[in-house]
Coordinates of C-alpha atoms and ligand atoms in Angstrom, one line a residue:
Chain A
M1 CA 42.7 204.4 5.6
L2 CA 41.7 203.2 9.0
I3 CA 38.2 202.3 9.7
R4 CA 37.7 201.7 13.3
K5 CA 35.0 199.6 14.9
P6 CA 31.8 201.6 14.9
P7 CA 30.5 202.6 18.3
A8 CA 28.0 200.3 20.0
I9 CA 24.5 201.3 19.1
K10 CA 21.0 200.6 20.0
S11 CA 19.4 200.3 16.6
S12 CA 16.0 200.7 18.1
E13 CA 16.8 204.2 19.0
I14 CA 18.0 205.3 15.6
T15 CA 15.5 203.9 13.2
P16 CA 13.8 206.6 11.3
E17 CA 10.4 205.3 12.6
S18 CA 11.2 206.1 16.2
V19 CA 13.0 209.4 15.5
Y20 CA 10.3 210.5 13.1
L21 CA 7.3 209.2 15.0
N22 CA 6.3 212.7 15.7
R23 CA 7.7 214.4 12.7
R24 CA 4.5 216.2 11.9
E25 CA 4.5 217.6 15.4
L26 CA 8.2 218.5 15.2
L27 CA 7.5 220.3 12.0
R28 CA 4.6 222.1 13.5
A29 CA 6.7 223.2 16.4
A30 CA 9.4 224.3 14.0
G31 CA 6.8 226.2 12.0
I32 CA 6.1 228.4 14.9
T33 CA 9.7 229.5 15.3
T34 CA 11.1 229.0 11.9
A35 CA 8.8 228.6 8.9
G36 CA 6.7 231.5 10.0
M37 CA 9.9 233.7 9.9
I38 CA 11.0 232.2 6.6
S39 CA 7.8 232.8 4.7
G40 CA 6.6 235.7 6.7
T41 CA 3.2 234.1 6.8
A42 CA 0.9 232.9 9.5
H43 CA 2.6 230.8 12.2
G44 CA 2.1 227.1 12.3
D45 CA 0.6 226.9 8.8
E46 CA 2.0 223.7 7.6
S47 CA 1.2 224.4 3.9
D48 CA 3.7 227.2 4.0
M49 CA 6.6 225.1 5.0
N50 CA 9.2 224.3 2.5
F51 CA 10.8 221.5 4.3
K52 CA 10.5 218.6 1.8
P53 CA 10.7 215.1 3.2
L54 CA 13.7 213.1 1.9
G55 CA 12.1 209.7 1.8
K56 CA 13.6 206.6 3.3
L57 CA 17.0 207.0 5.0
T58 CA 19.3 204.1 5.9
P59 CA 20.2 204.0 9.5
S60 CA 23.9 204.1 10.3
P61 CA 26.0 202.4 12.9
Y62 CA 27.9 205.7 13.3
S63 CA 24.8 207.3 14.8
T64 CA 24.9 208.2 18.5
D65 CA 22.1 206.9 20.7
A66 CA 21.8 210.3 22.4
E67 CA 18.5 212.0 22.2
P68 CA 18.4 214.4 19.3
T69 CA 17.9 218.1 20.0
G70 CA 14.5 219.4 19.0
F71 CA 14.0 220.5 15.4
A72 CA 12.9 223.9 16.4
D73 CA 16.1 224.5 18.3
I74 CA 18.3 223.1 15.6
A75 CA 16.6 225.3 13.0
S76 CA 16.5 228.5 15.0
Y77 CA 19.8 228.7 16.8
N78 CA 23.1 228.5 15.0
N79 CA 26.0 230.5 13.6
F80 CA 25.9 231.3 9.9
Y81 CA 27.5 234.8 9.5
E82 CA 26.4 235.0 5.9
F83 CA 23.0 235.8 7.4
G84 CA 24.1 237.9 10.4
L85 CA 26.0 237.7 13.6
D86 CA 23.2 236.7 16.0
K87 CA 22.4 233.0 16.4
S88 CA 18.8 233.9 15.6
D89 CA 19.7 235.7 12.3
P90 CA 20.1 232.6 10.1
A91 CA 16.5 231.5 10.8
A92 CA 15.2 235.1 10.6
R93 CA 17.1 236.4 7.6
S94 CA 17.6 233.5 5.2
G95 CA 14.2 233.7 3.6
D96 CA 15.5 235.1 0.4
F97 CA 18.1 232.5 -0.1
K98 CA 17.5 230.2 -3.1
P99 CA 19.2 226.8 -2.7
K100 CA 17.8 225.4 -5.9
P101 CA 19.0 225.2 -8.7
W102 CA 22.5 224.6 -7.4
S103 CA 25.8 223.5 -8.8
V104 CA 29.2 222.7 -7.4
T105 CA 32.5 223.2 -9.1
V106 CA 35.2 220.6 -8.6
D107 CA 38.7 221.5 -9.5
G108 CA 42.4 220.8 -8.7
A109 CA 44.3 217.6 -8.4
A110 CA 41.7 215.1 -9.7
E111 CA 41.1 213.3 -13.0
V112 CA 37.5 214.4 -13.1
T113 CA 36.8 218.1 -12.7
G114 CA 34.1 220.5 -13.8
T115 CA 30.9 222.0 -12.7
F116 CA 28.2 219.6 -11.6
T117 CA 24.5 220.1 -10.8
Y118 CA 23.2 219.3 -7.3
E119 CA 21.5 216.2 -8.8
D120 CA 24.9 215.0 -10.4
I121 CA 26.5 215.4 -7.0
V122 CA 23.9 213.9 -4.7
G123 CA 22.0 211.6 -7.0
P124 CA 24.2 208.5 -7.0
H125 CA 24.5 208.3 -3.2
P126 CA 22.0 206.5 -1.0
L127 CA 21.1 208.8 1.9
E128 CA 21.8 207.7 5.4
E129 CA 20.7 209.0 8.7
R130 CA 23.6 210.1 10.9
V131 CA 22.7 211.2 14.4
Y132 CA 25.8 213.1 15.4
R133 CA 26.9 215.2 18.3
L134 CA 27.7 218.8 17.2
R135 CA 30.0 220.9 19.4
C136 CA 30.3 224.6 18.7
V137 CA 33.6 226.4 19.4
E138 CA 31.5 228.7 21.6
A139 CA 30.9 225.9 24.1
W140 CA 27.4 224.8 23.3
S141 CA 26.3 221.5 21.7
M142 CA 23.4 219.7 20.1
V143 CA 22.6 216.3 18.8
V144 CA 21.5 216.5 15.1
P145 CA 19.9 213.7 13.0
W146 CA 21.5 214.6 9.7
A147 CA 20.7 213.0 6.4
G148 CA 23.6 212.6 4.0
F149 CA 26.3 210.4 2.6
P150 CA 30.0 209.9 3.2
L151 CA 32.0 212.7 1.6
G152 CA 34.7 210.1 0.7
D153 CA 32.2 208.3 -1.6
L154 CA 31.7 211.5 -3.6
L155 CA 35.4 212.5 -3.7
K156 CA 36.4 209.0 -5.1
R157 CA 34.2 209.7 -8.1
F158 CA 36.5 212.5 -9.1
K159 CA 39.6 210.3 -8.9
P160 CA 41.9 212.5 -6.9
T161 CA 45.6 212.3 -7.8
S162 CA 48.5 211.7 -5.4
N163 CA 48.9 215.5 -5.3
A164 CA 45.6 215.8 -3.5
K165 CA 46.8 216.2 0.0
Y166 CA 44.0 218.5 1.1
V167 CA 40.4 219.2 0.2
A168 CA 39.2 222.8 0.2
F169 CA 35.6 224.0 0.3
E170 CA 33.9 227.3 -0.5
T171 CA 30.5 228.7 0.5
V172 CA 28.4 230.5 -2.1
Y173 CA 28.8 234.3 -2.2
R174 CA 25.4 235.9 -2.8
P175 CA 25.2 239.2 -1.0
D176 CA 21.8 239.8 -2.5
E177 CA 20.4 236.8 -0.8
M178 CA 22.7 236.7 2.2
P179 CA 22.5 239.9 4.2
G180 CA 25.5 239.2 6.4
Q181 CA 27.7 239.2 3.3
R182 CA 26.9 242.8 2.6
R183 CA 29.1 243.6 5.5
R184 CA 32.7 242.6 5.7
L185 CA 32.2 240.5 8.9
L186 CA 34.6 237.9 7.5
R187 CA 36.7 237.7 4.3
W188 CA 34.0 236.3 2.0
P189 CA 33.5 233.8 0.6
Y190 CA 33.7 231.5 3.7
R191 CA 36.3 228.8 3.1
E192 CA 37.2 225.6 4.9
G193 CA 39.3 222.6 4.4
L194 CA 40.3 219.2 5.5
R195 CA 43.3 217.0 5.2
I196 CA 42.6 214.3 2.6
D197 CA 42.5 211.5 5.2
E198 CA 40.0 213.5 7.3
A199 CA 37.9 214.1 4.2
M200 CA 37.9 210.4 3.4
H201 CA 37.1 209.3 6.9
P202 CA 33.8 207.5 7.0
L203 CA 32.4 209.8 9.8
T204 CA 32.8 212.8 7.5
I205 CA 29.6 213.4 5.5
L206 CA 27.9 215.8 3.1
A207 CA 24.5 216.5 4.5
T208 CA 21.5 217.4 2.5
G209 CA 18.9 217.3 5.2
L210 CA 18.1 216.9 8.9
Y211 CA 15.2 215.3 10.7
G212 CA 14.3 213.6 7.5
V213 CA 13.6 216.8 5.6
E214 CA 15.7 218.9 3.2
L215 CA 18.1 221.2 4.9
P216 CA 16.5 224.5 6.0
N217 CA 18.2 227.5 4.4
Q218 CA 19.6 228.5 7.8
N219 CA 21.3 225.2 8.3
G220 CA 23.4 225.3 5.1
A221 CA 21.0 224.3 2.3
P222 CA 21.3 222.6 0.0
L223 CA 24.6 220.9 0.7
R224 CA 26.9 221.1 3.7
L225 CA 29.8 219.4 5.3
V226 CA 29.5 217.7 8.7
V227 CA 32.7 216.7 10.5
P228 CA 31.4 215.6 13.9
W229 CA 34.8 215.5 15.8
K230 CA 35.7 219.1 14.9
Y231 CA 34.2 222.4 16.1
G232 CA 31.1 223.4 14.1
F233 CA 32.8 226.1 12.1
K234 CA 34.7 223.4 10.1
S235 CA 31.4 222.0 8.8
I236 CA 31.1 224.5 6.0
K237 CA 27.6 225.3 4.7
S238 CA 26.0 225.9 1.2
I239 CA 29.1 224.5 -0.6
V240 CA 29.7 225.6 -4.2
R241 CA 33.3 224.6 -4.7
I242 CA 35.4 221.6 -3.8
S243 CA 39.1 221.7 -4.6
F244 CA 41.8 219.1 -4.4
I245 CA 45.0 220.8 -3.4
E246 CA 48.6 220.1 -2.3
D247 CA 49.1 222.6 0.5
E248 CA 47.1 223.4 3.6
P249 CA 44.2 225.6 2.4
F250 CA 43.1 229.1 3.5
T251 CA 40.4 228.7 6.2
T252 CA 38.2 231.6 7.2
W253 CA 38.3 231.6 11.0
N254 CA 42.0 230.7 11.0
D255 CA 42.5 233.8 8.8
A256 CA 40.3 236.0 11.1
A257 CA 42.1 235.0 14.3
P258 CA 44.9 232.5 13.9
S259 CA 45.7 232.3 17.6
E260 CA 42.1 231.4 18.4
Y261 CA 41.1 229.1 15.6
G262 CA 43.5 226.5 14.2
F263 CA 43.3 224.6 10.9
F264 CA 42.5 221.4 12.6
A265 CA 39.9 222.6 15.2
N266 CA 39.5 219.2 16.7
V267 CA 37.2 219.2 19.7
N268 CA 39.6 219.0 22.6
P269 CA 38.6 219.7 26.2
E270 CA 42.2 220.1 27.2
V271 CA 43.1 222.9 24.8
D272 CA 41.2 226.0 25.7
H273 CA 40.2 228.8 23.5
P274 CA 42.5 231.7 24.6
R275 CA 39.5 233.5 26.1
W276 CA 37.3 230.7 27.3
S277 CA 37.4 227.1 28.5
Q278 CA 36.6 224.3 26.2
A279 CA 36.4 221.8 29.0
R280 CA 32.6 222.0 29.2
E281 CA 29.7 222.7 27.0
R282 CA 26.0 223.6 27.3
P283 CA 23.6 221.0 25.7
I284 CA 21.0 223.1 23.9
G285 CA 17.4 222.3 24.7
G286 CA 17.4 222.0 28.4
G287 CA 16.1 225.5 29.1
F288 CA 17.3 227.0 32.4
F289 CA 18.3 223.5 33.7
A290 CA 21.0 223.0 31.0
S291 CA 24.1 223.6 33.1
K292 CA 27.4 222.9 31.4
V293 CA 28.5 219.2 31.0
P294 CA 32.0 217.9 30.3
T295 CA 33.2 218.0 26.7
L296 CA 34.6 214.7 25.3
M297 CA 37.9 214.4 23.5
F298 CA 37.2 214.5 19.7
N299 CA 33.6 215.2 20.7
G300 CA 33.2 211.6 21.7
Y301 CA 34.6 210.2 18.4
A302 CA 38.1 209.5 19.8
D303 CA 37.8 205.7 19.0
E304 CA 37.2 206.5 15.4
V305 CA 39.5 209.4 14.7
A306 CA 42.3 209.6 17.3
S307 CA 44.6 207.5 15.1
L308 CA 44.5 210.3 12.4
Y309 CA 46.5 212.5 14.8
A310 CA 48.6 209.9 16.5
D311 CA 52.0 211.7 16.2
M312 CA 50.7 215.2 16.5
D313 CA 51.0 217.7 19.4
L314 CA 47.4 218.6 19.7
S315 CA 48.1 221.7 21.8
R316 CA 50.2 223.0 18.9
Y317 CA 48.0 221.8 16.0
Y318 CA 44.7 223.0 17.6
Chain B
M1 CA 9.3 276.7 42.4
S2 CA 10.0 274.7 39.3
F3 CA 9.1 271.0 38.7
P4 CA 9.9 268.9 40.5
N5 CA 9.8 270.2 44.0
R6 CA 10.9 268.0 46.8
R7 CA 7.5 266.4 47.2
Q8 CA 7.1 265.7 43.5
L9 CA 10.5 264.3 43.4
R10 CA 9.7 261.8 46.1
R11 CA 6.2 260.9 45.1
I12 CA 6.5 261.0 41.3
V13 CA 9.9 261.2 39.8
K14 CA 11.6 258.6 41.9
P15 CA 8.8 256.0 41.7
V16 CA 8.6 256.5 37.9
W17 CA 12.4 256.2 37.6
F18 CA 12.3 253.1 39.8
M19 CA 9.8 251.4 37.5
A20 CA 11.7 252.4 34.5
C21 CA 14.9 250.8 35.8
L22 CA 13.0 247.7 36.7
A23 CA 11.2 247.4 33.4
P24 CA 13.9 245.5 31.5
F25 CA 14.0 242.9 34.3
A26 CA 10.2 242.5 34.2
W27 CA 10.5 242.0 30.5
L28 CA 13.1 239.4 31.0
I29 CA 11.0 237.5 33.5
L30 CA 7.9 237.6 31.3
R31 CA 9.9 236.2 28.4
A32 CA 11.5 233.5 30.6
L33 CA 8.0 232.4 31.6
G34 CA 6.8 232.5 28.1
L35 CA 4.3 235.2 28.9
A36 CA 5.5 238.0 26.5
G37 CA 7.1 238.4 23.1
D38 CA 9.3 235.7 21.9
D39 CA 10.6 233.4 24.6
L40 CA 14.4 233.4 25.3
G41 CA 15.3 231.1 22.5
A42 CA 17.2 227.8 22.4
D43 CA 19.7 228.9 25.1
P44 CA 17.8 231.0 27.7
I45 CA 20.8 230.9 30.0
E46 CA 23.0 232.7 27.6
A47 CA 20.2 235.0 26.6
T48 CA 19.8 235.9 30.3
Q49 CA 23.5 236.3 30.8
D50 CA 23.8 238.8 27.9
F51 CA 20.6 240.7 28.8
T52 CA 21.4 241.2 32.4
G53 CA 25.1 242.1 31.6
I54 CA 24.1 244.7 29.0
W55 CA 21.6 246.3 31.3
A56 CA 24.0 246.4 34.2
L57 CA 26.4 248.2 31.9
R58 CA 23.8 250.6 30.5
L59 CA 22.6 251.6 34.0
L60 CA 26.2 252.1 35.1
L61 CA 26.7 254.4 32.1
V62 CA 23.4 256.2 32.9
T63 CA 24.7 256.7 36.5
L64 CA 27.9 258.2 35.1
A65 CA 25.9 260.4 32.7
I66 CA 23.8 262.0 35.4
T67 CA 26.4 264.6 36.4
P68 CA 27.3 265.8 32.9
V69 CA 23.6 265.9 31.9
R70 CA 22.9 267.9 35.0
R71 CA 25.6 270.4 34.1
L72 CA 24.3 270.7 30.6
T73 CA 20.6 271.1 31.5
G74 CA 20.9 272.7 34.9
F75 CA 18.5 270.1 36.3
I76 CA 20.0 269.8 39.8
W77 CA 17.4 267.3 40.9
L78 CA 18.9 264.6 38.6
T79 CA 21.5 264.0 41.2
Q80 CA 18.8 262.7 43.4
L81 CA 18.4 259.7 41.0
R82 CA 22.0 258.8 41.0
R83 CA 22.2 256.4 43.9
M84 CA 19.1 254.5 42.8
T85 CA 20.4 254.1 39.3
G86 CA 23.8 252.9 40.6
L87 CA 22.0 250.4 42.9
F88 CA 20.0 249.1 39.9
A89 CA 23.3 248.6 38.0
L90 CA 24.4 246.5 41.0
F91 CA 21.0 244.7 40.9
Y92 CA 21.4 243.7 37.2
A93 CA 25.0 242.8 37.8
S94 CA 24.0 240.5 40.7
A95 CA 21.4 238.8 38.5
H96 CA 24.0 238.4 35.8
V97 CA 26.4 236.7 38.2
L98 CA 23.7 234.6 39.9
N99 CA 22.7 233.4 36.4
Y100 CA 26.3 232.5 35.8
L101 CA 26.7 230.7 39.1
V102 CA 23.5 228.7 39.3
P103 CA 21.9 227.9 35.9
D104 CA 25.1 228.3 33.8
Q105 CA 27.8 226.6 36.0
G106 CA 25.4 224.5 38.1
L107 CA 27.4 225.7 41.2
N108 CA 30.4 223.7 40.1
W109 CA 32.9 225.6 42.3
A110 CA 36.0 224.0 40.9
A111 CA 35.0 225.2 37.4
I112 CA 34.0 228.6 38.7
I113 CA 37.2 229.2 40.5
E114 CA 39.2 228.1 37.4
D115 CA 37.1 230.4 35.3
I116 CA 37.8 233.4 37.5
L117 CA 41.5 232.7 37.7
E118 CA 42.2 231.7 34.1
R119 CA 39.7 233.5 32.0
P120 CA 40.8 237.1 31.9
F121 CA 37.3 238.3 30.8
I122 CA 35.7 236.6 33.8
T123 CA 38.5 238.0 36.1
L124 CA 37.6 241.5 34.9
G125 CA 33.9 240.8 35.6
A126 CA 34.6 239.6 39.1
L127 CA 36.7 242.6 39.9
A128 CA 34.0 244.9 38.5
L129 CA 31.4 243.1 40.6
T130 CA 33.5 243.4 43.8
G131 CA 33.9 247.1 43.2
L132 CA 30.1 247.5 42.6
I133 CA 29.3 245.7 45.8
A134 CA 31.7 247.9 47.7
L135 CA 30.1 251.0 46.3
G136 CA 26.6 249.6 46.9
I137 CA 27.3 248.9 50.6
T138 CA 28.9 252.3 51.2
S139 CA 26.3 254.2 49.2
T140 CA 24.2 255.0 52.4
R141 CA 24.2 258.3 54.2
G142 CA 25.7 256.6 57.2
W143 CA 28.8 255.4 55.3
Q144 CA 29.1 258.8 53.6
V145 CA 29.3 260.5 57.0
R146 CA 31.6 257.8 58.4
L147 CA 34.1 258.0 55.5
G148 CA 34.0 261.7 55.1
K149 CA 36.3 262.9 52.4
R150 CA 37.5 259.4 51.7
W151 CA 33.9 258.6 50.5
L152 CA 34.4 260.6 47.4
T153 CA 37.7 259.1 46.6
L154 CA 36.2 255.6 47.1
H155 CA 33.2 256.4 44.8
R156 CA 35.5 257.6 42.1
L157 CA 36.1 253.9 41.7
V158 CA 33.0 253.8 39.6
Y159 CA 35.1 255.1 36.6
V160 CA 37.5 252.2 37.0
I161 CA 34.6 249.7 37.3
A162 CA 33.0 251.0 34.1
I163 CA 36.3 250.6 32.3
L164 CA 36.6 247.0 33.6
V165 CA 33.1 246.2 32.5
V166 CA 33.6 247.5 28.9
W167 CA 36.8 245.6 28.8
H168 CA 35.0 242.5 30.1
F169 CA 32.5 242.9 27.3
W170 CA 35.2 243.6 24.7
W171 CA 37.1 240.4 25.5
Q172 CA 34.3 237.9 25.2
V173 CA 33.0 238.8 21.7
K174 CA 34.1 236.6 19.0
E175 CA 35.3 238.7 16.1
V176 CA 33.1 241.7 15.4
I177 CA 33.6 244.3 18.2
T178 CA 31.1 246.9 17.0
E179 CA 28.8 246.6 20.0
P180 CA 31.4 246.9 22.8
L181 CA 33.1 249.6 20.7
I182 CA 29.9 251.7 20.9
Y183 CA 29.9 251.4 24.7
A184 CA 33.6 252.2 24.8
V185 CA 33.0 255.4 22.9
I186 CA 30.1 256.4 25.1
L187 CA 32.2 255.7 28.2
T188 CA 35.1 257.7 26.8
A189 CA 32.8 260.6 26.1
L190 CA 31.4 260.5 29.7
L191 CA 34.9 260.3 31.2
G192 CA 36.1 263.1 28.8
S193 CA 33.3 265.4 29.9
R194 CA 34.7 265.3 33.4
L195 CA 38.2 266.3 32.3
I196 CA 36.9 269.2 30.3
K197 CA 35.0 270.4 33.3
K198 CA 38.0 270.1 35.5
K199 CA 40.1 272.1 33.1
R200 CA 37.6 274.9 32.9
V201 CA 37.5 275.3 36.6
R202 CA 41.3 275.3 36.8
F203 CA 41.8 277.9 34.1
K204 CA 39.0 280.3 35.0
P205 CA 40.9 282.3 37.6
D206 CA 43.7 283.0 35.1
A207 CA 41.4 284.2 32.4
Ligands
LIG401 C1 32.0 237.5 38.6 C2 31.5 238.4 37.8 C3 31.0 238.2 36.4 C4 31.0 237.0 35.6 C5 31.3 235.6 36.1 C6 30.5 237.4 34.3 C7 30.2 236.5 33.3 C8 29.8 236.8 32.0 C9 29.6 235.9 31.0 C10 29.7 234.4 31.1 C11 29.2 236.6 29.9 C12 28.7 236.0 28.6 C13 29.7 235.6 27.6 C14 29.0 235.1 26.4 O1 27.9 235.4 26.1 O2 29.7 234.3 25.7 C15 29.2 238.0 30.3 C16 28.8 239.0 29.4 C17 28.7 240.3 29.8 N1 28.8 240.8 31.1 FE1 29.5 239.8 32.7 N2 30.2 238.7 34.3 C18 30.6 239.2 35.5 C19 30.4 240.6 35.9 C20 29.9 241.6 35.1 C21 29.5 242.9 35.6 C22 29.8 243.4 37.0 C23 29.0 243.5 34.5 C24 28.4 244.9 34.5 C25 28.2 245.8 35.4 C26 29.0 242.6 33.4 C27 28.5 243.0 32.2 C28 28.6 242.1 31.1 C29 28.2 242.5 29.7 C30 27.8 243.9 29.3 C31 28.3 241.4 28.9 C32 28.1 241.3 27.4 C33 26.6 241.0 27.1 C34 26.4 240.8 25.7 O3 27.2 240.0 25.0 O4 25.5 241.4 25.1 N3 29.5 241.4 33.8 N4 29.6 238.1 31.6

């Protein structure tokens, strides 16, 4: 496995202290747009908010020094079709979802398999802060201060065998708690996958939180994947199954529209979506002044990940 | 004489209709300024793009509905609202395109031209807008007189424009086409109602 030199960083800009200086305020702002909707109670009442602080996070050299998008925007604007089609649906309609207790089934080509509790999965791993760019396939972007740990560190605990060429993931299927799943918007459950070298790459993390608090339901609680050099739909949310497999796995968007969403889905400004350009993106958070800006190859992570695809025709394996 | 007479039409019906057509725009502005309801969310540019687009389409469909509704109800005065409604469709479409050009694209002309040439859904929108502008300009009495019979032929373009717009809508949705489908069904019904009428006229003499 290749570990490239981490990007140059200004550590002063990624310490939890500076990012979280105003956490109370950020949370209060979020309470107005998010917590109020979640709990259906009075706006801005901090006692009603269920965002539990995660404690101390280790800063990471992989963090970008870009300014994080506001918590309120991150927690109120995203795609999570399990809760509905609109980007406001996840925040508005995820109130019934119960991310605890949680368990994850691990199966396939590994020596250790079985069903593990959330605590089994997450417990042994020190949580890091990873401030990553996020690029949606719909041509908008954010900067998210995730809390999590490298996926590779978890996968190694299961001792994958040499047949483990890919890792497949599955989102929970709970139509009672996830109103979007009551309609056949996609073939449920949502499934995603990575090549094993992508899964083991140090940039790939499992996130349990953002902005120093546990993941809000709408952002994929309690456990989600984050692969920052791929379009957002690869970063599967609310994971209940991890499978080590030999062949390229079924992935949901690829199944829904194979000519539009490939298995790899690497951010690539030169390979357009058949219906819209991927050359530029809108940074969320700038109001009416957020004109589109150029999209970077591999979402700006080319130094770290380009070597994974050295011999591949990226316009064919999009 | 029944309501509305010519005076009531001018003094009441038309101003009320004008305000009604303007109301969605006022609502948009109030939300953009944070003065009403929720604000426009994390991406106000996209929210504005969708809102103005959908209202341009709705008003275009209302414009097309005026003749069939007049036939059904016998309210001949409805025809008097048609031009205003069509111009409002053009108004919302213009806001839609201005929002695209300025806040969305930041007047990056290279990108805009590439979009128009290479994104079929944008190409369709641009064609529809061109058509709407042509109809808007020639919607005056002066042009009606100047063009004579050809005026009617020109203004039949509105059907083509409506089809282009629904297509434009259809092509930009990600996977679930329910919403554009609803508009496509309404448009089909509106177009169909004309064909039925034509047929009846044609067959009457034989009956
Ligand atoms: C040069 C002309 C045009 C351009 C560049 C343009 C551009 C766009 C863009 C960028 C979107 C949003 C796509 C998205 O949300 O991802 C959109 C949506 C839309 N546009 Fe246009 N458009 C044009 C003309 C028109 C016209 C003339 C109409 C109607 C009369 C129209 C009606 C719509 C509708 C109904 C939508 C969908 C709104 C929704 O998703 O709710 N567009 N257009």
